[in-house]
Amino acid sequence: MPFVMMCGLPSSGKTFYTNKLADYMRSINKNVVILNENPFMKDKNSVYLDSSHEKELRGNLKSEVQKFMSKEDVVILDYLNYIKGYRYELFCILLCNLNNLK
């Protein structure tokens, strides 16, 4: 159950390296799921101006991570991930899934 969380400032190369990593994983016959904020956002500026919209976006991404975690898939979360508590929640989800799959 590989899970990769990309963290960094906007325009720092997260998506570039996500795509490079995904290409490599696919070349060794791994199933890769890339999750980012694009399907959930209509207007990027309005989401980041209102903290309640951003909180909803983080919740949507967290539920997508939970949905796609499996033993076979490599899940890559390509998002800012600048909130320590959010990263810890994702870590706890990973641990919970590890225990459930044993």
mmCIF file of C-alpha atoms in Angstrom:
data_model
loop_
_atom_site.group_PDB
_atom_site.id
_atom_site.type_symbol
_atom_site.label_atom_id
_atom_site.label_comp_id
_atom_site.label_asym_id
_atom_site.label_seq_id
_atom_site.Cartn_x
_atom_site.Cartn_y
_atom_site.Cartn_z
ATOM 1 C CA MET A 1 0.000 0.000 0.000
ATOM 2 C CA PRO A 2 2.423 2.668 -1.139
ATOM 3 C CA PHE A 3 1.281 6.214 -0.410
ATOM 4 C CA VAL A 4 3.268 9.270 -1.480
ATOM 5 C CA MET A 5 2.327 12.725 -0.274
ATOM 6 C CA MET A 6 3.882 15.612 -2.169
ATOM 7 C CA CYS A 7 4.366 18.733 -0.032
ATOM 8 C CA GLY A 8 5.513 22.156 -1.146
ATOM 9 C CA LEU A 9 4.700 25.681 -2.143
ATOM 10 C CA PRO A 10 2.687 26.444 -5.279
ATOM 11 C CA SER A 11 4.758 26.160 -8.476
ATOM 12 C CA SER A 12 7.589 24.352 -6.686
ATOM 13 C CA GLY A 13 7.514 21.286 -8.959
ATOM 14 C CA LYS A 14 5.172 18.947 -7.075
ATOM 15 C CA THR A 15 3.154 18.028 -10.165
ATOM 16 C CA PHE A 16 6.282 17.653 -12.293
ATOM 17 C CA TYR A 17 7.834 15.185 -9.856
ATOM 18 C CA THR A 18 4.491 13.457 -9.305
ATOM 19 C CA ASN A 19 4.274 12.747 -13.027
ATOM 20 C CA LYS A 20 7.910 11.577 -13.156
ATOM 21 C CA LEU A 21 7.322 9.217 -10.228
ATOM 22 C CA ALA A 22 4.081 7.938 -11.755
ATOM 23 C CA ASP A 23 5.823 7.271 -15.082
ATOM 24 C CA TYR A 24 8.532 5.289 -13.310
ATOM 25 C CA MET A 25 6.039 3.281 -11.248
ATOM 26 C CA ARG A 26 4.045 2.460 -14.379
ATOM 27 C CA SER A 27 7.247 1.361 -16.131
ATOM 28 C CA ILE A 28 7.689 -1.302 -13.433
ATOM 29 C CA ASN A 29 4.046 -2.385 -13.848
ATOM 30 C CA LYS A 30 2.520 -0.700 -10.810
ATOM 31 C CA ASN A 31 -1.000 0.702 -10.838
ATOM 32 C CA VAL A 32 -0.764 4.427 -9.999
ATOM 33 C CA VAL A 33 -3.532 6.745 -8.784
ATOM 34 C CA ILE A 34 -2.732 10.464 -8.800
ATOM 35 C CA LEU A 35 -4.994 12.626 -6.658
ATOM 36 C CA ASN A 36 -5.004 16.411 -6.837
ATOM 37 C CA GLU A 37 -7.376 19.294 -6.246
ATOM 38 C CA ASN A 38 -8.338 19.919 -9.890
ATOM 39 C CA PRO A 39 -11.556 17.822 -9.986
ATOM 40 C CA PHE A 40 -12.890 19.585 -6.885
ATOM 41 C CA MET A 41 -12.144 23.203 -7.782
ATOM 42 C CA LYS A 42 -14.015 25.510 -10.083
ATOM 43 C CA ASP A 43 -11.947 28.600 -9.290
ATOM 44 C CA LYS A 44 -8.635 28.197 -7.486
ATOM 45 C CA ASN A 45 -8.593 31.744 -6.119
ATOM 46 C CA SER A 46 -12.018 31.517 -4.492
ATOM 47 C CA VAL A 47 -11.140 28.247 -2.754
ATOM 48 C CA TYR A 48 -7.994 29.613 -1.142
ATOM 49 C CA LEU A 49 -9.616 32.927 -0.168
ATOM 50 C CA ASP A 50 -12.235 31.225 2.007
ATOM 51 C CA SER A 51 -10.944 28.809 4.641
ATOM 52 C CA SER A 52 -14.233 26.889 4.770
ATOM 53 C CA HIS A 53 -13.960 26.076 1.057
ATOM 54 C CA GLU A 54 -10.376 24.970 1.518
ATOM 55 C CA LYS A 55 -11.395 22.770 4.453
ATOM 56 C CA GLU A 56 -14.049 21.142 2.258
ATOM 57 C CA LEU A 57 -11.435 20.574 -0.443
ATOM 58 C CA ARG A 58 -9.086 18.888 2.050
ATOM 59 C CA GLY A 59 -11.957 16.679 3.210
ATOM 60 C CA ASN A 60 -12.708 15.650 -0.374
ATOM 61 C CA LEU A 61 -9.063 14.792 -0.991
ATOM 62 C CA LYS A 62 -8.857 12.822 2.254
ATOM 63 C CA SER A 63 -11.900 10.746 1.307
ATOM 64 C CA GLU A 64 -10.397 10.077 -2.141
ATOM 65 C CA VAL A 65 -7.169 8.874 -0.507
ATOM 66 C CA GLN A 66 -9.197 6.514 1.697
ATOM 67 C CA LYS A 67 -11.153 5.242 -1.293
ATOM 68 C CA PHE A 68 -8.115 4.392 -3.434
ATOM 69 C CA MET A 69 -5.807 2.900 -0.790
ATOM 70 C CA SER A 70 -5.211 -0.770 -1.472
ATOM 71 C CA LYS A 71 -2.359 -3.262 -1.467
ATOM 72 C CA GLU A 72 -1.966 -3.077 -5.232
ATOM 73 C CA ASP A 73 -2.244 0.667 -5.963
ATOM 74 C CA VAL A 74 0.362 3.384 -5.525
ATOM 75 C CA VAL A 75 -1.519 6.485 -4.380
ATOM 76 C CA ILE A 76 0.171 9.859 -4.956
ATOM 77 C CA LEU A 77 -1.401 12.937 -3.374
ATOM 78 C CA ASP A 78 -0.316 16.018 -5.317
ATOM 79 C CA TYR A 79 -1.474 18.926 -3.151
ATOM 80 C CA LEU A 80 0.010 21.688 -0.977
ATOM 81 C CA ASN A 81 -0.264 19.595 2.240
ATOM 82 C CA TYR A 82 1.053 22.503 4.296
ATOM 83 C CA ILE A 83 -1.087 21.828 7.389
ATOM 84 C CA LYS A 84 0.680 19.524 9.838
ATOM 85 C CA GLY A 85 -2.587 18.238 11.328
ATOM 86 C CA TYR A 86 -3.858 17.290 7.854
ATOM 87 C CA ARG A 87 -0.676 15.359 7.117
ATOM 88 C CA TYR A 88 -1.063 13.565 10.451
ATOM 89 C CA GLU A 89 -4.696 12.647 9.626
ATOM 90 C CA LEU A 90 -3.510 11.091 6.367
ATOM 91 C CA PHE A 91 -0.800 9.206 8.257
ATOM 92 C CA CYS A 92 -3.422 7.831 10.660
ATOM 93 C CA ILE A 93 -5.596 6.744 7.722
ATOM 94 C CA LEU A 94 -2.602 4.907 6.295
ATOM 95 C CA LEU A 95 -1.955 3.129 9.599
ATOM 96 C CA CYS A 96 -5.606 2.178 9.920
ATOM 97 C CA ASN A 97 -5.631 0.716 6.418
ATOM 98 C CA LEU A 98 -2.413 -1.184 7.106
ATOM 99 C CA ASN A 99 -3.994 -2.796 10.156
ATOM 100 C CA ASN A 100 -7.178 -3.664 8.252
ATOM 101 C CA LEU A 101 -5.295 -5.342 5.406
ATOM 102 C CA LYS A 102 -3.256 -7.683 7.627
#
